[in-house]
Structure formats: C-alpha cells, structure tokens
C-alpha cells in the first residue's frame, strides 16, 4: 500500500505515467466514469480549502465513487482531543482512500502510519502540498510541452508557501531547470530548500526582490499569495500584503509564450485585468487538478482501466 506525502514519493518515471493517465482522462472521460464504482474517498480537512477538497471530491465522483469527510477540525472528534493517528485509523474502516489537510507539518505522515488505506497529504502547514505539485506539473506539461529546459520564476511568499516547496523539489529532477526566486527578504525560501534541494542538486537559481527584474527571463511565472494564517502578527502581514501585484504593465515585460500560474486562492497579487491575457493559466490549472487527482486515486487504489 502506498501513500503520497511528498512529490518525491513518485519516481520521475512514475510521474510520467501519472501525467499520461491524467491526459488520457481529460481526453476520454467516459472510459473512467465507473472505474471506482463502490469505492469511497474520505476528505479530512482540518484547514480551510476550496479547490483541493472539492477537486478531490469531484475527482472521486467522476470516477463513479463516493465521498465522505469533514471540512473543519471543529466538526470532527479533533475538537474532543482525538489524535490525527486515531482519527485516520478509524476512517480506514469507513473509506478506501483518504486525503488529509492539516495546519501542523507532518500530521498527514503521522496519520498514514497506522492507516489501513492509502493516505494523501493535501497540504501540511507551511511544509508540502504534493497534489498541487501534480496539478502544476500537468499544467506545465500541457502548456509548455515539457518539464525540462525551463526557467521558472516563483514569486511571493516563498517562506510559508508549501506549494512552492513541493514544486521546487519536484522540478529539480528534470534537466536544465533553473529558478528565479522573487520575494521580499523576510519571505525568502527556507534554508533547507536552498541547501538540501537547490544547492545539493547543483541547480542554478537567483534571488531577486523586484518582479520587474525577473520577468523577461521567465518561461513560467508562478505567483503565490502571502500566507496570512502563518504569520505571527497581523502587522507583519499587512506590511507584506500588496508587495507584489502582477498587472498588464508588468506583463508587457514578459515573453510572449510565458505562462502565469497560481495555485489559488488569489488575494490581490494578480490584478483581474491579467485574467484575459492569453498567458494567464491559473483557472485552467485548477481544472487540471481534477484530472490529476483522478489519475492519483486510480494509481494509489491500483485500479486498472
Ligand atoms: C494553496 C494551499 O493550500 O497551500 N491552495 C491550494 O491548495 N490550491 C495555496 C494557498 O493557500 O495560497
């Protein structure tokens, strides 16, 4: 039995197969409509979510399966003091696969250890968000046609943004990938990512503060929200909020075939005027999230279609 805690839990070859499966699902949805008949997905969300939880549920429903779960810790037995480990152990009696999001780093891993069913990390604190990474990889593959030979700009809250941490870890495995890390000093990527992921793999990267200084070089611009809920005080958050706003004027500096991505939710870091630019891909990215989660559920449940 396999769980998904980090994007590195899949080899590059396995990721290729998963993305190819997601592509086939997009093209031939009817073929998969009953692949998970009789199966149940549990979504255990101890933190707010729109896309991740609903795209998981949509994915299971589109495979013919069913869903159950909770969307806030207060409505689960966590409110009575039950451990994540016990909750997931019990949920393994009710479902065939489980996606868990938790504000504490490592909680899904702890939950997986006594689970009888595959557990998927749907985001753990400021740490990892592997299924967003699968979504991002599929988006890049479909839009750029490749996952190698790319310069990726990551902009915003690189310190607390878990989608950024998972995406960097996943992309360093492809050839000729380089990064431009665009953040204020206070929100730089954590040192473990710089040292153990980028430096350890000899990946070229630079760190800049101004988005304007990076735009012209990028094949992909990955915008992120300032992670308000992970700040220690409101004042600090307010100082950082509004640091980056991608607008049509900044888009003029970019290549014609650059793509803009964002895991969403957007607050104010991309002006709505950018939405009609052909290079804006964030809503399609959310759509790809459903196909890739369908592919992931099939893979972890070992369902052959
Ligand atoms: C992201 C997350 O939860 O980390 N959202 C998502 O799952 N698409 C990004 C964010 O909340 O900023």
PDB file of N, CA, C and O in Angstrom, residues 39-86:
ATOM      1  N   UNK A  39     -16.218   2.458  -4.470  1.00  0.00           N
ATOM      2  CA  UNK A  39     -15.101   2.922  -3.630  1.00  0.00           C
ATOM      3  C   UNK A  39     -15.480   4.250  -2.954  1.00  0.00           C
ATOM      4  O   UNK A  39     -16.236   5.044  -3.504  1.00  0.00           O
ATOM      5  N   UNK A  40     -14.862   4.475  -1.804  1.00  0.00           N
ATOM      6  CA  UNK A  40     -15.159   5.700  -1.038  1.00  0.00           C
ATOM      7  C   UNK A  40     -13.869   6.462  -0.740  1.00  0.00           C
ATOM      8  O   UNK A  40     -12.874   5.871  -0.308  1.00  0.00           O
ATOM      9  N   UNK A  41     -13.927   7.766  -0.989  1.00  0.00           N
ATOM     10  CA  UNK A  41     -12.825   8.670  -0.627  1.00  0.00           C
ATOM     11  C   UNK A  41     -13.247   9.460   0.606  1.00  0.00           C
ATOM     12  O   UNK A  41     -14.359   9.999   0.649  1.00  0.00           O
ATOM     13  N   UNK A  42     -12.364   9.522   1.606  1.00  0.00           N
ATOM     14  CA  UNK A  42     -12.622  10.383   2.767  1.00  0.00           C
ATOM     15  C   UNK A  42     -11.752  11.631   2.645  1.00  0.00           C
ATOM     16  O   UNK A  42     -10.554  11.527   2.351  1.00  0.00           O
ATOM     17  N   UNK A  43     -12.357  12.803   2.826  1.00  0.00           N
ATOM     18  CA  UNK A  43     -11.565  14.043   2.863  1.00  0.00           C
ATOM     19  C   UNK A  43     -11.605  14.568   4.291  1.00  0.00           C
ATOM     20  O   UNK A  43     -12.684  14.877   4.819  1.00  0.00           O
ATOM     21  N   UNK A  44     -10.430  14.622   4.919  1.00  0.00           N
ATOM     22  CA  UNK A  44     -10.334  15.065   6.318  1.00  0.00           C
ATOM     23  C   UNK A  44      -9.570  16.376   6.318  1.00  0.00           C
ATOM     24  O   UNK A  44      -8.338  16.387   6.227  1.00  0.00           O
ATOM     25  N   UNK A  45     -10.291  17.476   6.379  1.00  0.00           N
ATOM     26  CA  UNK A  45      -9.668  18.797   6.251  1.00  0.00           C
ATOM     27  C   UNK A  45      -9.764  19.558   7.561  1.00  0.00           C
ATOM     28  O   UNK A  45     -10.844  19.959   7.982  1.00  0.00           O
ATOM     29  N   UNK A  46      -8.603  19.746   8.175  1.00  0.00           N
ATOM     30  CA  UNK A  46      -8.506  20.485   9.436  1.00  0.00           C
ATOM     31  C   UNK A  46      -8.170  21.954   9.166  1.00  0.00           C
ATOM     32  O   UNK A  46      -7.863  22.696  10.093  1.00  0.00           O
ATOM     33  N   UNK A  47      -8.139  22.338   7.899  1.00  0.00           N
ATOM     34  CA  UNK A  47      -7.774  23.698   7.482  1.00  0.00           C
ATOM     35  C   UNK A  47      -8.663  24.080   6.317  1.00  0.00           C
ATOM     36  O   UNK A  47      -9.083  23.200   5.563  1.00  0.00           O
ATOM     37  N   UNK A  48      -8.920  25.381   6.108  1.00  0.00           N
ATOM     38  CA  UNK A  48      -9.801  25.770   5.002  1.00  0.00           C
ATOM     39  C   UNK A  48      -9.282  25.327   3.639  1.00  0.00           C
ATOM     40  O   UNK A  48      -8.079  25.202   3.438  1.00  0.00           O
ATOM     41  N   UNK A  49     -10.219  25.107   2.729  1.00  0.00           N
ATOM     42  CA  UNK A  49      -9.867  24.696   1.371  1.00  0.00           C
ATOM     43  C   UNK A  49     -11.095  24.849   0.489  1.00  0.00           C
ATOM     44  O   UNK A  49     -12.216  24.632   0.941  1.00  0.00           O
ATOM     45  N   UNK A  50     -10.895  25.244  -0.747  1.00  0.00           N
ATOM     46  CA  UNK A  50     -11.972  25.164  -1.733  1.00  0.00           C
ATOM     47  C   UNK A  50     -11.544  24.169  -2.792  1.00  0.00           C
ATOM     48  O   UNK A  50     -12.130  23.099  -2.957  1.00  0.00           O
ATOM     49  N   UNK A  51     -10.466  24.509  -3.507  1.00  0.00           N
ATOM     50  CA  UNK A  51     -10.009  23.727  -4.649  1.00  0.00           C
ATOM     51  C   UNK A  51      -9.589  22.309  -4.290  1.00  0.00           C
ATOM     52  O   UNK A  51     -10.004  21.350  -4.921  1.00  0.00           O
ATOM     53  N   UNK A  52      -8.736  22.197  -3.285  1.00  0.00           N
ATOM     54  CA  UNK A  52      -8.158  20.875  -3.047  1.00  0.00           C
ATOM     55  C   UNK A  52      -9.250  19.893  -2.632  1.00  0.00           C
ATOM     56  O   UNK A  52      -9.373  18.804  -3.199  1.00  0.00           O
ATOM     57  N   UNK A  53     -10.087  20.296  -1.661  1.00  0.00           N
ATOM     58  CA  UNK A  53     -11.106  19.357  -1.190  1.00  0.00           C
ATOM     59  C   UNK A  53     -12.137  19.074  -2.280  1.00  0.00           C
ATOM     60  O   UNK A  53     -12.454  17.920  -2.583  1.00  0.00           O
ATOM     61  N   UNK A  54     -12.632  20.141  -2.897  1.00  0.00           N
ATOM     62  CA  UNK A  54     -13.686  19.919  -3.889  1.00  0.00           C
ATOM     63  C   UNK A  54     -13.153  19.241  -5.150  1.00  0.00           C
ATOM     64  O   UNK A  54     -13.871  18.476  -5.799  1.00  0.00           O
ATOM     65  N   UNK A  55     -11.900  19.488  -5.503  1.00  0.00           N
ATOM     66  CA  UNK A  55     -11.387  18.795  -6.696  1.00  0.00           C
ATOM     67  C   UNK A  55     -11.147  17.319  -6.391  1.00  0.00           C
ATOM     68  O   UNK A  55     -11.333  16.463  -7.255  1.00  0.00           O
ATOM     69  N   UNK A  56     -10.769  17.009  -5.152  1.00  0.00           N
ATOM     70  CA  UNK A  56     -10.665  15.589  -4.767  1.00  0.00           C
ATOM     71  C   UNK A  56     -12.043  14.933  -4.839  1.00  0.00           C
ATOM     72  O   UNK A  56     -12.194  13.821  -5.343  1.00  0.00           O
ATOM     73  N   UNK A  57     -13.042  15.632  -4.316  1.00  0.00           N
ATOM     74  CA  UNK A  57     -14.388  15.050  -4.309  1.00  0.00           C
ATOM     75  C   UNK A  57     -14.912  14.907  -5.737  1.00  0.00           C
ATOM     76  O   UNK A  57     -15.465  13.873  -6.112  1.00  0.00           O
ATOM     77  N   UNK A  58     -14.698  15.954  -6.530  1.00  0.00           N
ATOM     78  CA  UNK A  58     -15.115  15.903  -7.929  1.00  0.00           C
ATOM     79  C   UNK A  58     -14.415  14.740  -8.634  1.00  0.00           C
ATOM     80  O   UNK A  58     -15.044  13.989  -9.394  1.00  0.00           O
ATOM     81  N   UNK A  59     -13.126  14.572  -8.352  1.00  0.00           N
ATOM     82  CA  UNK A  59     -12.352  13.501  -8.988  1.00  0.00           C
ATOM     83  C   UNK A  59     -12.974  12.142  -8.659  1.00  0.00           C
ATOM     84  O   UNK A  59     -13.214  11.319  -9.553  1.00  0.00           O
ATOM     85  N   UNK A  60     -13.263  11.886  -7.374  1.00  0.00           N
ATOM     86  CA  UNK A  60     -13.822  10.583  -6.992  1.00  0.00           C
ATOM     87  C   UNK A  60     -15.219  10.394  -7.576  1.00  0.00           C
ATOM     88  O   UNK A  60     -15.551   9.303  -8.065  1.00  0.00           O
ATOM     89  N   UNK A  61     -16.024  11.451  -7.567  1.00  0.00           N
ATOM     90  CA  UNK A  61     -17.380  11.327  -8.124  1.00  0.00           C
ATOM     91  C   UNK A  61     -17.327  11.051  -9.634  1.00  0.00           C
ATOM     92  O   UNK A  61     -18.097  10.250 -10.162  1.00  0.00           O
ATOM     93  N   UNK A  62     -16.382  11.689 -10.318  1.00  0.00           N
ATOM     94  CA  UNK A  62     -16.245  11.469 -11.767  1.00  0.00           C
ATOM     95  C   UNK A  62     -15.720  10.069 -12.091  1.00  0.00           C
ATOM     96  O   UNK A  62     -15.811   9.624 -13.232  1.00  0.00           O
ATOM     97  N   UNK A  63     -15.152   9.404 -11.080  1.00  0.00           N
ATOM     98  CA  UNK A  63     -14.693   8.022 -11.280  1.00  0.00           C
ATOM     99  C   UNK A  63     -15.777   7.020 -10.862  1.00  0.00           C
ATOM    100  O   UNK A  63     -15.536   5.820 -10.841  1.00  0.00           O
ATOM    101  N   UNK A  64     -16.945   7.539 -10.468  1.00  0.00           N
ATOM    102  CA  UNK A  64     -18.044   6.662 -10.079  1.00  0.00           C
ATOM    103  C   UNK A  64     -18.042   6.314  -8.603  1.00  0.00           C
ATOM    104  O   UNK A  64     -18.912   5.579  -8.123  1.00  0.00           O
ATOM    105  N   UNK A  65     -17.069   6.829  -7.839  1.00  0.00           N
ATOM    106  CA  UNK A  65     -17.000   6.535  -6.411  1.00  0.00           C
ATOM    107  C   UNK A  65     -17.824   7.509  -5.589  1.00  0.00           C
ATOM    108  O   UNK A  65     -18.551   8.346  -6.130  1.00  0.00           O
ATOM    109  N   UNK A  66     -17.701   7.384  -4.283  1.00  0.00           N
ATOM    110  CA  UNK A  66     -18.455   8.269  -3.394  1.00  0.00           C
ATOM    111  C   UNK A  66     -17.509   8.925  -2.388  1.00  0.00           C
ATOM    112  O   UNK A  66     -16.371   8.471  -2.217  1.00  0.00           O
ATOM    113  N   UNK A  67     -18.006   9.966  -1.722  1.00  0.00           N
ATOM    114  CA  UNK A  67     -17.128  10.717  -0.827  1.00  0.00           C
ATOM    115  C   UNK A  67     -17.790  10.974   0.521  1.00  0.00           C
ATOM    116  O   UNK A  67     -19.011  11.071   0.619  1.00  0.00           O
ATOM    117  N   UNK A  68     -16.968  11.052   1.563  1.00  0.00           N
ATOM    118  CA  UNK A  68     -17.438  11.493   2.867  1.00  0.00           C
ATOM    119  C   UNK A  68     -16.288  12.240   3.532  1.00  0.00           C
ATOM    120  O   UNK A  68     -15.165  12.209   3.030  1.00  0.00           O
ATOM    121  N   UNK A  69     -16.583  12.927   4.621  1.00  0.00           N
ATOM    122  CA  UNK A  69     -15.481  13.622   5.287  1.00  0.00           C
ATOM    123  C   UNK A  69     -15.931  14.816   6.098  1.00  0.00           C
ATOM    124  O   UNK A  69     -17.128  15.027   6.302  1.00  0.00           O
ATOM    125  N   UNK A  70     -14.958  15.572   6.564  1.00  0.00           N
ATOM    126  CA  UNK A  70     -15.256  16.813   7.285  1.00  0.00           C
ATOM    127  C   UNK A  70     -14.349  17.909   6.765  1.00  0.00           C
ATOM    128  O   UNK A  70     -13.270  17.640   6.247  1.00  0.00           O
ATOM    129  N   UNK A  71     -14.835  19.161   6.902  1.00  0.00           N
ATOM    130  CA  UNK A  71     -14.082  20.263   6.309  1.00  0.00           C
ATOM    131  C   UNK A  71     -13.609  21.267   7.343  1.00  0.00           C
ATOM    132  O   UNK A  71     -13.071  22.307   7.003  1.00  0.00           O
ATOM    133  N   UNK A  72     -13.846  20.952   8.613  1.00  0.00           N
ATOM    134  CA  UNK A  72     -13.206  21.767   9.653  1.00  0.00           C
ATOM    135  C   UNK A  72     -12.964  20.915  10.891  1.00  0.00           C
ATOM    136  O   UNK A  72     -13.779  20.044  11.215  1.00  0.00           O
ATOM    137  N   UNK A  73     -11.857  21.198  11.553  1.00  0.00           N
ATOM    138  CA  UNK A  73     -11.470  20.392  12.710  1.00  0.00           C
ATOM    139  C   UNK A  73     -12.575  20.411  13.766  1.00  0.00           C
ATOM    140  O   UNK A  73     -12.853  19.400  14.416  1.00  0.00           O
ATOM    141  N   UNK A  74     -13.249  21.574  13.896  1.00  0.00           N
ATOM    142  CA  UNK A  74     -14.271  21.745  14.940  1.00  0.00           C
ATOM    143  C   UNK A  74     -15.438  20.789  14.797  1.00  0.00           C
ATOM    144  O   UNK A  74     -16.138  20.512  15.769  1.00  0.00           O
ATOM    145  N   UNK A  75     -15.680  20.262  13.577  1.00  0.00           N
ATOM    146  CA  UNK A  75     -16.811  19.357  13.423  1.00  0.00           C
ATOM    147  C   UNK A  75     -16.362  17.888  13.480  1.00  0.00           C
ATOM    148  O   UNK A  75     -17.147  16.985  13.263  1.00  0.00           O
ATOM    149  N   UNK A  76     -15.079  17.641  13.773  1.00  0.00           N
ATOM    150  CA  UNK A  76     -14.602  16.267  13.917  1.00  0.00           C
ATOM    151  C   UNK A  76     -14.270  16.028  15.393  1.00  0.00           C
ATOM    152  O   UNK A  76     -14.295  16.947  16.197  1.00  0.00           O
ATOM    153  N   UNK A  77     -13.873  14.790  15.702  1.00  0.00           N
ATOM    154  CA  UNK A  77     -13.539  14.479  17.096  1.00  0.00           C
ATOM    155  C   UNK A  77     -12.214  15.101  17.537  1.00  0.00           C
ATOM    156  O   UNK A  77     -11.820  14.955  18.693  1.00  0.00           O
ATOM    157  N   UNK A  78     -11.540  15.809  16.595  1.00  0.00           N
ATOM    158  CA  UNK A  78     -10.341  16.558  16.992  1.00  0.00           C
ATOM    159  C   UNK A  78     -10.739  17.549  18.090  1.00  0.00           C
ATOM    160  O   UNK A  78      -9.969  17.821  19.015  1.00  0.00           O
ATOM    161  N   UNK A  79     -11.985  18.052  17.988  1.00  0.00           N
ATOM    162  CA  UNK A  79     -12.475  19.014  18.981  1.00  0.00           C
ATOM    163  C   UNK A  79     -12.555  18.377  20.370  1.00  0.00           C
ATOM    164  O   UNK A  79     -12.539  19.061  21.383  1.00  0.00           O
ATOM    165  N   UNK A  80     -12.639  17.036  20.413  1.00  0.00           N
ATOM    166  CA  UNK A  80     -12.687  16.343  21.720  1.00  0.00           C
ATOM    167  C   UNK A  80     -11.306  15.899  22.153  1.00  0.00           C
ATOM    168  O   UNK A  80     -11.151  15.248  23.182  1.00  0.00           O
ATOM    169  N   UNK A  81     -10.318  16.164  21.314  1.00  0.00           N
ATOM    170  CA  UNK A  81      -8.947  15.823  21.682  1.00  0.00           C
ATOM    171  C   UNK A  81      -8.428  14.551  21.046  1.00  0.00           C
ATOM    172  O   UNK A  81      -7.375  14.039  21.428  1.00  0.00           O
ATOM    173  N   UNK A  82      -9.132  14.017  20.045  1.00  0.00           N
ATOM    174  CA  UNK A  82      -8.642  12.793  19.403  1.00  0.00           C
ATOM    175  C   UNK A  82      -7.395  13.095  18.564  1.00  0.00           C
ATOM    176  O   UNK A  82      -7.300  14.146  17.928  1.00  0.00           O
ATOM    177  N   UNK A  83      -6.441  12.182  18.553  1.00  0.00           N
ATOM    178  CA  UNK A  83      -5.221  12.374  17.756  1.00  0.00           C
ATOM    179  C   UNK A  83      -5.517  12.109  16.281  1.00  0.00           C
ATOM    180  O   UNK A  83      -6.446  11.369  15.948  1.00  0.00           O
ATOM    181  N   UNK A  84      -4.691  12.727  15.430  1.00  0.00           N
ATOM    182  CA  UNK A  84      -4.827  12.504  13.985  1.00  0.00           C
ATOM    183  C   UNK A  84      -4.652  11.017  13.678  1.00  0.00           C
ATOM    184  O   UNK A  84      -5.354  10.430  12.855  1.00  0.00           O
ATOM    185  N   UNK A  85      -3.710  10.396  14.377  1.00  0.00           N
ATOM    186  CA  UNK A  85      -3.424   8.995  14.156  1.00  0.00           C
ATOM    187  C   UNK A  85      -4.674   8.137  14.405  1.00  0.00           C
ATOM    188  O   UNK A  85      -5.030   7.276  13.577  1.00  0.00           O
ATOM    189  N   UNK A  86      -5.349   8.372  15.526  1.00  0.00           N
ATOM    190  CA  UNK A  86      -6.566   7.597  15.826  1.00  0.00           C
ATOM    191  C   UNK A  86      -7.671   7.907  14.816  1.00  0.00           C
ATOM    192  O   UNK A  86      -8.370   6.998  14.356  1.00  0.00           O
TER     193      UNK A  86
END
